Coordinates of C-alpha atoms and ligand atoms in Angstrom, one line a residue:
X317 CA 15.0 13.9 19.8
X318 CA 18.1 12.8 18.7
X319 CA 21.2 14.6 17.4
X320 CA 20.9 12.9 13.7
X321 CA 21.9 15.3 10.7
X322 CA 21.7 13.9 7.3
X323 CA 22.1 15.1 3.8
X324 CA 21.0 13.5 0.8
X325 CA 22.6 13.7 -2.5
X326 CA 20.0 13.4 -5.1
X327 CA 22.5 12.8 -7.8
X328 CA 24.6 10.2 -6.2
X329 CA 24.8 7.1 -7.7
X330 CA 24.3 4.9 -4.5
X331 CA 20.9 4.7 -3.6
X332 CA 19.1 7.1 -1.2
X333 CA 18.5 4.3 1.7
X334 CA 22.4 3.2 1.7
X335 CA 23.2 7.2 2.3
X336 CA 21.0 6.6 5.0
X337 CA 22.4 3.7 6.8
X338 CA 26.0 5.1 5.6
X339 CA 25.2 8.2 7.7
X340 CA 23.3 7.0 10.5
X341 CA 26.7 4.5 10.8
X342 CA 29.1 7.2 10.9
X343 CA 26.8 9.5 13.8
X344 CA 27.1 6.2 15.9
X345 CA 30.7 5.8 15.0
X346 CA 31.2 9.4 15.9
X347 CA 29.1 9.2 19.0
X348 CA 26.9 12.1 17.6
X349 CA 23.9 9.5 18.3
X350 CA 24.6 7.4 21.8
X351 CA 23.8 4.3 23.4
X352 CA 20.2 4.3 23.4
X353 CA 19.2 7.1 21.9
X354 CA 16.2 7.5 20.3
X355 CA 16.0 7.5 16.4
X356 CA 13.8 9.6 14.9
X357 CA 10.4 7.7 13.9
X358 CA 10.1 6.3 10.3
X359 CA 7.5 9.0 9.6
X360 CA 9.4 11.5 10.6
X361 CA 12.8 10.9 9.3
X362 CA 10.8 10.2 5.9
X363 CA 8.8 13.4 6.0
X364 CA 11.9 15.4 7.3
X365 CA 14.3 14.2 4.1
X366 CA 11.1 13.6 1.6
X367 CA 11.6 10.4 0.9
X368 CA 9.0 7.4 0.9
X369 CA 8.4 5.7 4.3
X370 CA 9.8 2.4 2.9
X371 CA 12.9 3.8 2.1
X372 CA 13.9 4.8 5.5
X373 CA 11.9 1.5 6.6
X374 CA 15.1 -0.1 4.2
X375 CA 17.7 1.6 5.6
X376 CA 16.5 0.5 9.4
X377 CA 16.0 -2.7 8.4
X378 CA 19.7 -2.6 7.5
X379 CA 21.4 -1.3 10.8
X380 CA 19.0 -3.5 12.6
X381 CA 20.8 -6.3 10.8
X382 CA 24.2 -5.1 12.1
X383 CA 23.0 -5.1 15.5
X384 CA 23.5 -0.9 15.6
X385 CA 20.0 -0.6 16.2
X386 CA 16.3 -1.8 16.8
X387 CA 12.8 -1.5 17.0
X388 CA 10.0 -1.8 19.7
X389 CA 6.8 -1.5 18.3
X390 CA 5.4 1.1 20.3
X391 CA 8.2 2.5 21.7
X392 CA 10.3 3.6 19.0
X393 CA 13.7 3.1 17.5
X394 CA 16.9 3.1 19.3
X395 CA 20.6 2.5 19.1
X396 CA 21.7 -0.4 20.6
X397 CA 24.3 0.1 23.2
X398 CA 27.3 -1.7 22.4
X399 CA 26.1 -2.3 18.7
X400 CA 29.7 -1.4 17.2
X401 CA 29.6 -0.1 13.6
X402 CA 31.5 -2.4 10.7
X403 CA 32.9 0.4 9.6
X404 CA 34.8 3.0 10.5
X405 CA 34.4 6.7 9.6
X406 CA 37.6 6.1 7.3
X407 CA 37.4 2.8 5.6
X408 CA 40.0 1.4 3.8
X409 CA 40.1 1.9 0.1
X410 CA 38.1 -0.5 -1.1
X411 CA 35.7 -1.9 -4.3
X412 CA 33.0 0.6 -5.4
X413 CA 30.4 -1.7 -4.5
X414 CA 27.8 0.5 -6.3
X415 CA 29.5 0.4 -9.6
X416 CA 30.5 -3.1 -9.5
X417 CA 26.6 -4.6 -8.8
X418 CA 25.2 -6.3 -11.7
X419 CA 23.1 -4.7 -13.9
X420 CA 19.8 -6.1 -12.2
X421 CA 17.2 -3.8 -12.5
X422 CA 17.0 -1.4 -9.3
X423 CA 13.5 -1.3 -9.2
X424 CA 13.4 -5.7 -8.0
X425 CA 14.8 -3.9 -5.1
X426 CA 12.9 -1.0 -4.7
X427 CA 9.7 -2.0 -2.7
X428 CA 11.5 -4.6 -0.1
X429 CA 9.6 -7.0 1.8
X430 CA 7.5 -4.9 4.2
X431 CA 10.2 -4.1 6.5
X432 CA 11.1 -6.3 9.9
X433 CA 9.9 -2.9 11.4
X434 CA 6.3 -2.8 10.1
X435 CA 5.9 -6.6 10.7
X436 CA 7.3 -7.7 13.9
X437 CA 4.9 -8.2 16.9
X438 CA 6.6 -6.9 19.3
X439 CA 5.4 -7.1 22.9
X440 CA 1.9 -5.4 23.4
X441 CA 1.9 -5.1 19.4
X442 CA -0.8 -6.5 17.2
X443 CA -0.1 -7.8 14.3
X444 CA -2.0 -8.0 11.2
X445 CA 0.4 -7.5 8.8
X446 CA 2.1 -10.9 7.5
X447 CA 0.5 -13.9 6.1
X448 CA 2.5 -16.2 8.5
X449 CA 1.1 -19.7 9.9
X450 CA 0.6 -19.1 13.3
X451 CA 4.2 -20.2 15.3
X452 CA 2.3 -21.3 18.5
X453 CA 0.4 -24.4 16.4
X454 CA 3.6 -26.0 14.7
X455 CA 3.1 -29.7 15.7
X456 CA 7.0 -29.7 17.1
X457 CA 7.2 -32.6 19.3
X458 CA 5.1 -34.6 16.2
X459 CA 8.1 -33.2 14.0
X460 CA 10.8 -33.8 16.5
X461 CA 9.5 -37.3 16.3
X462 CA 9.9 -38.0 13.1
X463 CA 13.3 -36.1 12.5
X464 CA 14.4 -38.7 15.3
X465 CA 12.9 -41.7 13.3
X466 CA 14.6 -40.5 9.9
X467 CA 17.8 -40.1 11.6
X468 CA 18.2 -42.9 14.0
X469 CA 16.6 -45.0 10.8
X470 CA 18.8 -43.6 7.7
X471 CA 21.6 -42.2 9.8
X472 CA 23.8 -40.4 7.5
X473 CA 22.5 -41.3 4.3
X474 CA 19.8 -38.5 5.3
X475 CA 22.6 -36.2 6.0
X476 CA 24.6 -36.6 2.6
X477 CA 23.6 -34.6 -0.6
X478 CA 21.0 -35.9 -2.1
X479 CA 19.2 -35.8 -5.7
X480 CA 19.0 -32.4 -7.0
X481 CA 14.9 -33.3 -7.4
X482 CA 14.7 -33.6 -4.4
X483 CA 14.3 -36.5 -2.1
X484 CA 12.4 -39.6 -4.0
X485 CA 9.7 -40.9 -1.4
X486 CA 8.7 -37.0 -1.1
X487 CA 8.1 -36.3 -4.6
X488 CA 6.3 -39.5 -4.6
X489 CA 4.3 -38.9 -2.3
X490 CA 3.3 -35.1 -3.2
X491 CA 2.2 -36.0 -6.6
X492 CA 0.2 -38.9 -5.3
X493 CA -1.4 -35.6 -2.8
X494 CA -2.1 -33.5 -6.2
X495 CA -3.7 -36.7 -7.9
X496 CA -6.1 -36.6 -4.8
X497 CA -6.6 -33.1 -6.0
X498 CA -6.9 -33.9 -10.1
X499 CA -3.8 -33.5 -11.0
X500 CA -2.2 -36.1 -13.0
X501 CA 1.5 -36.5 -11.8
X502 CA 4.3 -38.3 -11.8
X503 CA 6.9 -38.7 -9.9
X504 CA 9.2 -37.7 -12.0
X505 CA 7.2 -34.6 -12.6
X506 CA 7.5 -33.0 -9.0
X507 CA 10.5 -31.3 -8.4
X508 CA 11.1 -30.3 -4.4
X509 CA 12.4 -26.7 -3.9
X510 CA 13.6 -24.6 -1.2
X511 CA 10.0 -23.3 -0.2
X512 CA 7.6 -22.1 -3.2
X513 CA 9.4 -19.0 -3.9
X514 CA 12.1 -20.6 -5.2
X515 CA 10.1 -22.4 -7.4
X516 CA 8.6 -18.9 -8.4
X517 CA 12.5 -18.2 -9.0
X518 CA 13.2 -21.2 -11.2
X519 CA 10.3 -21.3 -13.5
X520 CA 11.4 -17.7 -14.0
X521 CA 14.8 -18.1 -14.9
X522 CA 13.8 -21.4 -16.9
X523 CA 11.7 -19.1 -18.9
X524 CA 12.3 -15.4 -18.9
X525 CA 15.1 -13.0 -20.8
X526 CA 15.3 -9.5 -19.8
X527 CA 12.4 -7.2 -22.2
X528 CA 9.7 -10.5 -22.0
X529 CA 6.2 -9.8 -20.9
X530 CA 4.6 -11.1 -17.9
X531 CA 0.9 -10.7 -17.2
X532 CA 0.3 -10.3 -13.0
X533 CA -2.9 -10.2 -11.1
X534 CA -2.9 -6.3 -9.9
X535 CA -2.5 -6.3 -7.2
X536 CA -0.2 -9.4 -6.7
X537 CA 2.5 -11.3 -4.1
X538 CA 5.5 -8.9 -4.1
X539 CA 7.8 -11.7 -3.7
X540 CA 6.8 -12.8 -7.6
X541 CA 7.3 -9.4 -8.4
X542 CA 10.6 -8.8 -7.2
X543 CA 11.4 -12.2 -9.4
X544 CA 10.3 -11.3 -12.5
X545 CA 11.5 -7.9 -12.6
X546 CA 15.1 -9.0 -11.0
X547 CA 15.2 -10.9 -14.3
X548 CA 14.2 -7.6 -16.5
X549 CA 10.8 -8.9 -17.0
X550 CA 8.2 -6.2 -18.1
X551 CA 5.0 -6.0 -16.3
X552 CA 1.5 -6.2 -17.2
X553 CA -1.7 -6.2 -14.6
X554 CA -4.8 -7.5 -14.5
X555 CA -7.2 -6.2 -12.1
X556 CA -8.6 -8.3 -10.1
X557 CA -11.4 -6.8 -8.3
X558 CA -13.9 -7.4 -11.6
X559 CA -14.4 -11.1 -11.3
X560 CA -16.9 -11.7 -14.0
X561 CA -14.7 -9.7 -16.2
X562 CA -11.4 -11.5 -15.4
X563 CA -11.3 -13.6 -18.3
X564 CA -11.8 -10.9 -19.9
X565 CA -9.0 -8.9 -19.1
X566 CA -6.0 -11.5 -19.2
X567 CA -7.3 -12.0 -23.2
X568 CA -7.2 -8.4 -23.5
X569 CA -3.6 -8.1 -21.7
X570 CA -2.5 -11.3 -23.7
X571 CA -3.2 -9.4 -26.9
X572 CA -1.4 -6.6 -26.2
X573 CA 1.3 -7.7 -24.6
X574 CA 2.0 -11.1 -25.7
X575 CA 3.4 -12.8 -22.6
X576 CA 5.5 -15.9 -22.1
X577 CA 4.5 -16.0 -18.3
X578 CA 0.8 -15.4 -16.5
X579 CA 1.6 -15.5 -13.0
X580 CA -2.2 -16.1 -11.2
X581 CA -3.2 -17.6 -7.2
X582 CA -6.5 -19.2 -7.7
X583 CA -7.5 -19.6 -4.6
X584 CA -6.9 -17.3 -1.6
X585 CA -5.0 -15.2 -3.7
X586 CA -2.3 -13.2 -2.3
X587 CA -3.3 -10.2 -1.1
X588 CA -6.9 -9.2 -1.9
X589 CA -7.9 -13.3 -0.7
X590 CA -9.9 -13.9 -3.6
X591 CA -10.9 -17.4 -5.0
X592 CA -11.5 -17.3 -8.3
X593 CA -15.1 -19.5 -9.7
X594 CA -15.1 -22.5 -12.1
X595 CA -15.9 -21.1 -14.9
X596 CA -13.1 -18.2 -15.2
X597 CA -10.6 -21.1 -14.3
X598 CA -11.5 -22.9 -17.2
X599 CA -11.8 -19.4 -19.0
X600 CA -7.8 -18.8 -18.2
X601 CA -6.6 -22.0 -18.8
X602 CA -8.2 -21.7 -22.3
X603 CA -6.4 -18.3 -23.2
X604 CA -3.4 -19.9 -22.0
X605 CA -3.6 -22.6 -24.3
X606 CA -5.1 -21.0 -27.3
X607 CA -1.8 -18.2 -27.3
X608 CA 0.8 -20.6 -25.9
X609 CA 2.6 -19.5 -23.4
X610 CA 2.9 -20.6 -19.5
X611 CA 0.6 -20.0 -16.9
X612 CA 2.2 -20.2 -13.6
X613 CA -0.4 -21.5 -11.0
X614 CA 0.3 -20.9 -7.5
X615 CA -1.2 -22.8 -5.0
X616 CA 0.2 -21.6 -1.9
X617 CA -2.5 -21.5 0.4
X618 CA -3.6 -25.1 -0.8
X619 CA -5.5 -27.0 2.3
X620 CA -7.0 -24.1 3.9
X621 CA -10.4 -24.1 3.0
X622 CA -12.4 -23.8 6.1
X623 CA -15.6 -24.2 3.9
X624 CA -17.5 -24.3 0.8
X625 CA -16.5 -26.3 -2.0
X626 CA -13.5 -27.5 -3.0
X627 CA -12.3 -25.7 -7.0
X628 CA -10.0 -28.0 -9.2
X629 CA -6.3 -25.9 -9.7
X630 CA -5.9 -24.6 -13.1
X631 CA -3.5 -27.5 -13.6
X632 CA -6.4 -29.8 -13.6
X633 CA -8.9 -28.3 -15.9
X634 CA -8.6 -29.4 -19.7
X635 CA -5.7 -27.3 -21.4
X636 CA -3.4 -28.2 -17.6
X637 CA -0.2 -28.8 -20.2
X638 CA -0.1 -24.9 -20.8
X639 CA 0.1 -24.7 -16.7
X640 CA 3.2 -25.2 -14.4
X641 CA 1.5 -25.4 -11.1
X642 CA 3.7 -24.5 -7.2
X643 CA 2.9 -25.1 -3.8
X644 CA 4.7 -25.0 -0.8
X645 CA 4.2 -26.5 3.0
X646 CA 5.3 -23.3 4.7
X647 CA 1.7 -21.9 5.3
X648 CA -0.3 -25.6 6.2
X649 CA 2.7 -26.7 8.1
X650 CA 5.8 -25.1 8.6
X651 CA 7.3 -22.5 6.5
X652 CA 10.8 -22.4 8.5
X653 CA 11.3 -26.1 6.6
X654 CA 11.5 -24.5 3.2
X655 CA 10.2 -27.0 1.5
X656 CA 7.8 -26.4 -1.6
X657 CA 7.5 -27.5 -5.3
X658 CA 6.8 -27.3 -8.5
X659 CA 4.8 -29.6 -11.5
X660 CA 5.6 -28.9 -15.1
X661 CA 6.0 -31.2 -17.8
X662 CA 8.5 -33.2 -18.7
X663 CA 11.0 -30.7 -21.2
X664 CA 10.6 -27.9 -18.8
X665 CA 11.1 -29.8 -15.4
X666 CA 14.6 -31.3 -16.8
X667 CA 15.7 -27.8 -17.2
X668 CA 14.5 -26.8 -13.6
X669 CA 16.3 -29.4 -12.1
X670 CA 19.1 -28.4 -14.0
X671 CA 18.8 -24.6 -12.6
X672 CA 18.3 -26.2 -9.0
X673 CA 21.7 -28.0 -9.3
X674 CA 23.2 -24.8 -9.9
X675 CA 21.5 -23.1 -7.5
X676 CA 22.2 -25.0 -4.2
X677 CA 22.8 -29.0 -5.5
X678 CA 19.5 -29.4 -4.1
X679 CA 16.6 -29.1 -0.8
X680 CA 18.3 -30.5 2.3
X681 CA 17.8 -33.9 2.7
X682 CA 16.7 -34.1 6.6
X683 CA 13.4 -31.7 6.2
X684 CA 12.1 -33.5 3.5
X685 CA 12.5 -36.9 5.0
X686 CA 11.1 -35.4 8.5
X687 CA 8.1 -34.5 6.6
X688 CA 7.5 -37.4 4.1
X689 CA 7.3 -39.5 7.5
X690 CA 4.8 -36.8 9.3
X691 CA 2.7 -36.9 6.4
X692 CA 2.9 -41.1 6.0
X693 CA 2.2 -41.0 9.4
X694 CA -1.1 -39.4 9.2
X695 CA 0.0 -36.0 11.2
X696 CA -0.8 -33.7 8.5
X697 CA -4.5 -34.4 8.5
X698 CA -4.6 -34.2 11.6
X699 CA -2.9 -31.2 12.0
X700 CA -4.7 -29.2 8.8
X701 CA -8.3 -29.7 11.4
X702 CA -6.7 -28.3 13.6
X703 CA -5.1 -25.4 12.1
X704 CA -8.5 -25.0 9.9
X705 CA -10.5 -24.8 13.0
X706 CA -8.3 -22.2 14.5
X707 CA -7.9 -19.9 11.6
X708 CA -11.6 -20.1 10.5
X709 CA -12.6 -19.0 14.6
X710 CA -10.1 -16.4 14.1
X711 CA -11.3 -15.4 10.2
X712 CA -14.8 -14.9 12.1
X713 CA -13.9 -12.9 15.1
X714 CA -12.6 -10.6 12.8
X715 CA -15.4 -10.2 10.3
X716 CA -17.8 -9.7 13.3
X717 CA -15.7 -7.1 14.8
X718 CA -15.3 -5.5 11.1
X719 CA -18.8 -5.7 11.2
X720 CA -19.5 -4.0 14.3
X721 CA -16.4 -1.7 14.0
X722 CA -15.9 -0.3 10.7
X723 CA -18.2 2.5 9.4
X724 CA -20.4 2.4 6.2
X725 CA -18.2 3.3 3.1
X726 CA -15.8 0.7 4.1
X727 CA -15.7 -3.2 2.2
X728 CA -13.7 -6.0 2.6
X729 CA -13.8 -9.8 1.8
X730 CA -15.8 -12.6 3.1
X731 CA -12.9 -15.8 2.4
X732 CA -13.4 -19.3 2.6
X733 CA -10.2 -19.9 3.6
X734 CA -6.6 -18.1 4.1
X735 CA -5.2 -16.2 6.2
X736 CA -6.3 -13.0 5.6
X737 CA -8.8 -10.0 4.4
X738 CA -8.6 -7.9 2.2
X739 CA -10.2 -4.1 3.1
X740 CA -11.2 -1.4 0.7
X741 CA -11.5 2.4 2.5
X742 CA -14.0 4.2 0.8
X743 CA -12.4 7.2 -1.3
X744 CA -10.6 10.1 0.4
X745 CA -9.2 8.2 3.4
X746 CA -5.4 7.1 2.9
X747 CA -4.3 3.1 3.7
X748 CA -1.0 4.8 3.5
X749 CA -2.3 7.0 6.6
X750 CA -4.3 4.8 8.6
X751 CA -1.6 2.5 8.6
X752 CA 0.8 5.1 9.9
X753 CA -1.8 5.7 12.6
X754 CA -2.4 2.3 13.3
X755 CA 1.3 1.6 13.7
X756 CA 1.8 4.6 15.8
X757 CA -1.3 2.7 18.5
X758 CA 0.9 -0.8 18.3
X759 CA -1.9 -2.1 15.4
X760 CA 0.3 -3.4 12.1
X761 CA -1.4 -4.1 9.0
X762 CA -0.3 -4.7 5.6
X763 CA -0.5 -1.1 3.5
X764 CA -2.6 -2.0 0.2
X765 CA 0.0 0.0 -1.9
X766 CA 2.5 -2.3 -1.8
X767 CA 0.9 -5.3 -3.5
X768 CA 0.1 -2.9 -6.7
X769 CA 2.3 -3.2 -10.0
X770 CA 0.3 -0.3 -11.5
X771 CA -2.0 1.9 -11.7
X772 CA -5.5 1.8 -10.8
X773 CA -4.5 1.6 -7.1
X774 CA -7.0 1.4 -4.8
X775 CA -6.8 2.4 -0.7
X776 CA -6.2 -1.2 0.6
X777 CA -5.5 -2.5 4.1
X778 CA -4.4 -6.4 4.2
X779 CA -5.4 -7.9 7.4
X780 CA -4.2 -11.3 8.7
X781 CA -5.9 -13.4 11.1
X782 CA -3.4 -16.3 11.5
X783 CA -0.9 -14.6 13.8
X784 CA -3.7 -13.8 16.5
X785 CA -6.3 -14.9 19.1
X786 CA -10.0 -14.1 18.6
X787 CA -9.7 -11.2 21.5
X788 CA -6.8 -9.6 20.1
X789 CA -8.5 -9.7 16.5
X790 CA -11.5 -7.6 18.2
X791 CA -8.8 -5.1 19.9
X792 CA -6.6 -4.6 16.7
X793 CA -9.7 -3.9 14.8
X794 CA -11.8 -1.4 17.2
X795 CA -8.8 0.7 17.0
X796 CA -8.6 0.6 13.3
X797 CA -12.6 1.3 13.0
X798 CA -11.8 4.6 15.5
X799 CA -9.0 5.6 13.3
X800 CA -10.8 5.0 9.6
X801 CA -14.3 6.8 11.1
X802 CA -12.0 9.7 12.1
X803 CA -10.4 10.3 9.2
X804 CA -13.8 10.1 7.3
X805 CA -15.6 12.8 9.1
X806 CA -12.1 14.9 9.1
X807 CA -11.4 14.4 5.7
X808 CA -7.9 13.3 4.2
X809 CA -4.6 14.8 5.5
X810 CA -1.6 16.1 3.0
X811 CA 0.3 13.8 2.0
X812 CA 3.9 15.9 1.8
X813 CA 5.9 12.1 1.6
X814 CA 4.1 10.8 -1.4
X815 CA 4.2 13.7 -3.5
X816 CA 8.0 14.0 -2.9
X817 CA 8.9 10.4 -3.6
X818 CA 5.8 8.4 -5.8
X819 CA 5.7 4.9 -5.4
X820 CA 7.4 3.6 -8.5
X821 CA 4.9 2.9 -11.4
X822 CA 6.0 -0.7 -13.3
Ligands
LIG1095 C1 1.4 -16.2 -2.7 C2 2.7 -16.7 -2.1 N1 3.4 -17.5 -2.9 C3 4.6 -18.0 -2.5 C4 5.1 -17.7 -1.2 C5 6.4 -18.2 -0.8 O1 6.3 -19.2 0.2 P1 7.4 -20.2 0.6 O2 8.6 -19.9 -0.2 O3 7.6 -20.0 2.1 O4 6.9 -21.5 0.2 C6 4.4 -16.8 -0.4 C7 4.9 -16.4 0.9 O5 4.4 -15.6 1.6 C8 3.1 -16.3 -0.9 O6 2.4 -15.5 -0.1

């Protein structure tokens, strides 16, 4: 066990995981923690200074970043030999950082990503915990290909700036895509963005002052989230586990709360994987249009429908004017690329290409040209069947094993497409503590919790299939079965970390 002392002060104004990171620093400066020494466990540090898991999961993440330590799944944490801290124990006077941030609200900050040190696969780990596109299918000699023809074809024209829309063949030829869909587009109507979250970002900005409502699915995709309350937005839910009575709810929300934003993912939604039918598409869209304000479709998972029947996007359905749809081709293609995009009508897309001007001038031209080509040339198709056939053999293999692993009391979804499944323990065993467990056996999932804006909260474990062959999808979740019939027969442990720091409620 390592040397590490740390204090907390409660009433300091910089935030418990810097004091963290600022101390952990200092020990390595000092040599009080050595070259390769072990760090304690994120469990334990958490339990040992009561503070949430995700909070010393922050402050890891940040020395990993410096290059003072890092993670092996499996084997622990450790401090990097060599890794030389930025700063020494006696820094020169500088600004107050803290006092000098502005005033975004802390709480966009407060449940990060799920940290590099819950999601990596490391070697011998399995990983069930991100919704990535799968690394080893990226077509990259189809890519290379066409980066070769833009280049050796445009030259440097493809390596100037370029329109802040984004790159004119490419917009083209995505809203001629979403006409194959139903949408009705323009040109002139698609802007490109730097992946779909960005679009998330814009529409946001375009839209939202600090005090506005926004209506979420609950739970929801925690990178939205961390937009709209970065911007001061105040949250509502809508749960999402009643299907029939989904319609139902937004109106409900809408009444009370009246939004300017409804932030909803139709199909495959992000995390519980849920598609939502005909009818309570045409039901939101209505609402939307009947009150008047802006529902934000995202499509992100567009194209991965391994069967069953195509549903039109919100955008399509009578009443589409009320809805600004986004999409992105990080999870069908190639997320590294960054390239996504957003549909709105005319008024609103002027002042999103506006915000992207300010923002960055604009998406690099050389992705966007790389992929107008790969798409002209076919390659998409052709690679969408063969991503769709392996994530659909991998979306089996682990329904079967769920099936022949998990014990009675525990649910989860059946998807027609995605990358992931949603599973619901039955009451009294902890996601939180299962995927503590799991982690500790080299098995990362995605903890339910962190997808919720409010409360109810149920006990939810996100599982992702993309990242991993059928065999190690059976592996992963026979340890998980062992671990979730355990602690239903043994009943649920304390839960000393929760108590002492809640999860924020929105
Ligand atoms: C639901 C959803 N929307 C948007 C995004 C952002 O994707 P990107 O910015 O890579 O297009 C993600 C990424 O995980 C997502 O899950």
């Amino acid at each position: 066990m390592s040397p590490l002392s740390i204090t907390l002060d409660r009433e300091s104004r910089v935030p418990v995981y810097r004091q963290i990171v600022d101390q952990i620093r200092d020990a390595l400066a000092t040599g009080s923690i050595g070259p390769d020494d072990r760090l304690p466990t994120l469990r334990a540090l958490a339990g040992r200074l009561g503070v949430n898991r995700l909070t010393v999961a922050r402050a890891y993440d940040h020395l990993s970043e410096e290059g003072l330590i890092a993670s092996h799944i499996g084997r622990g944490t450790f401090a990097v030999r060599g890794g030389q801290p930025e700063r020494s124990l006696h820094p020169p006077p500088g600004p107050a950082w803290e006092s000098l941030f502005a005033r975004t609200p802390e709480r966009a900050f407060e449940r990060p990503f799920p940290s590099a040190a819950m999601t990596s696969a490391g070697e011998g780990t399995i990983s069930f915990a991100s919704l990535y596109p799968d690394p080893d299918l990226f077509p990259v000699k189809e890519f290379r290909d066409c980066v070769d023809q833009v280049l050796g074809r445009q030259g440097a024209a493809v390596l100037a700036y370029g329109p802040p829309s984004g790159y004119p063949p490419l917009r083209e030829m995505v809203a001629k895509m979403l006409g194959e869909r139903g949408i009705e587009a323009s040109a002139e109507d698609v802007l490109i963005t730097s992946g779909s979250q960005q679009a998330i970002d814009l529409v946001a900005r375009a839209l939202l002052d600090p005090g506005d409502s926004v209506v979420v699915e609950n739970p929801t995709f925690l990178g939205a989230v961390q937009v709209f309350q970065s911007l001061g937005a105040r949250l509502a839910g809508v749960p999402v586990d009643e299907p029939d009575r989904l319609v139902e709810h937004l109106e409900q929300a809408a009444a009370r709360r009246n939004p300017k934003l409804a932030y909803f993912m139709p199909s495959f939604q992000n995390p519980t994987s849920r598609t939502i039918d005909l009818e309570a598409r045409r039901g939101l869209v209505s609402i939307a249009a009947g009150r008047r304000f802006v529902l934000l479709e995202d499509d992100f998972a567009a194209d991965l429908r391994y069967e069953g029947t195509d549903l039109p996007p919100l955008k399509a359905l009578p009443g589409g004017g009320s809805v600004v749809y986004v999409s992105t081709f990080a999870k069908k293609l190639l997320p590294g690329l960054r390239v996504g995009w957003v549909v709105a009508p005319p008024r609103l897309i002027d002042r999103l290409i506006s915000l992207k001007k300010i923002t960055d001038y604009g998406t690099s031209l050389l992705p966007q040209a790389a992929l107008h080509e790969f798409c002209r040339r076919g390659n998409l198709d052709h690679h969408l069947k063969k991503v769709s056939a392996a994530y659909r053999s991998r979306r089996d293999s682990m329904l079967d094993a769920m099936e022949r692993e998990f014990p009675d009391g525990v649910s989860w979804t059946r998807p027609e497409g995605g990358l992931s499944i949603w599973v619901t323990l039955p009451d009294g065993v902890s996601a939180d503590e299962v995927a503590g467990e799991a982690e500790s056996r080299s098995v990362v999932v995605g903890r339910g919790d962190l997808f919720y804006v409010e409360s109810p909260r149920r006990e939810n474990l996100r599982l992702a299939y993309s990242m991993t062959s059928p065999a190690i999808i059976r592996k992963g979740i026979a340890v998980l079965g062992e671990i979730i019939r355990r602690r239903m027969t043994e009943g649920p442990i304390p839960r000393r970390e929760k108590r002492a720091e809640p999860m924020p409620l929105i």
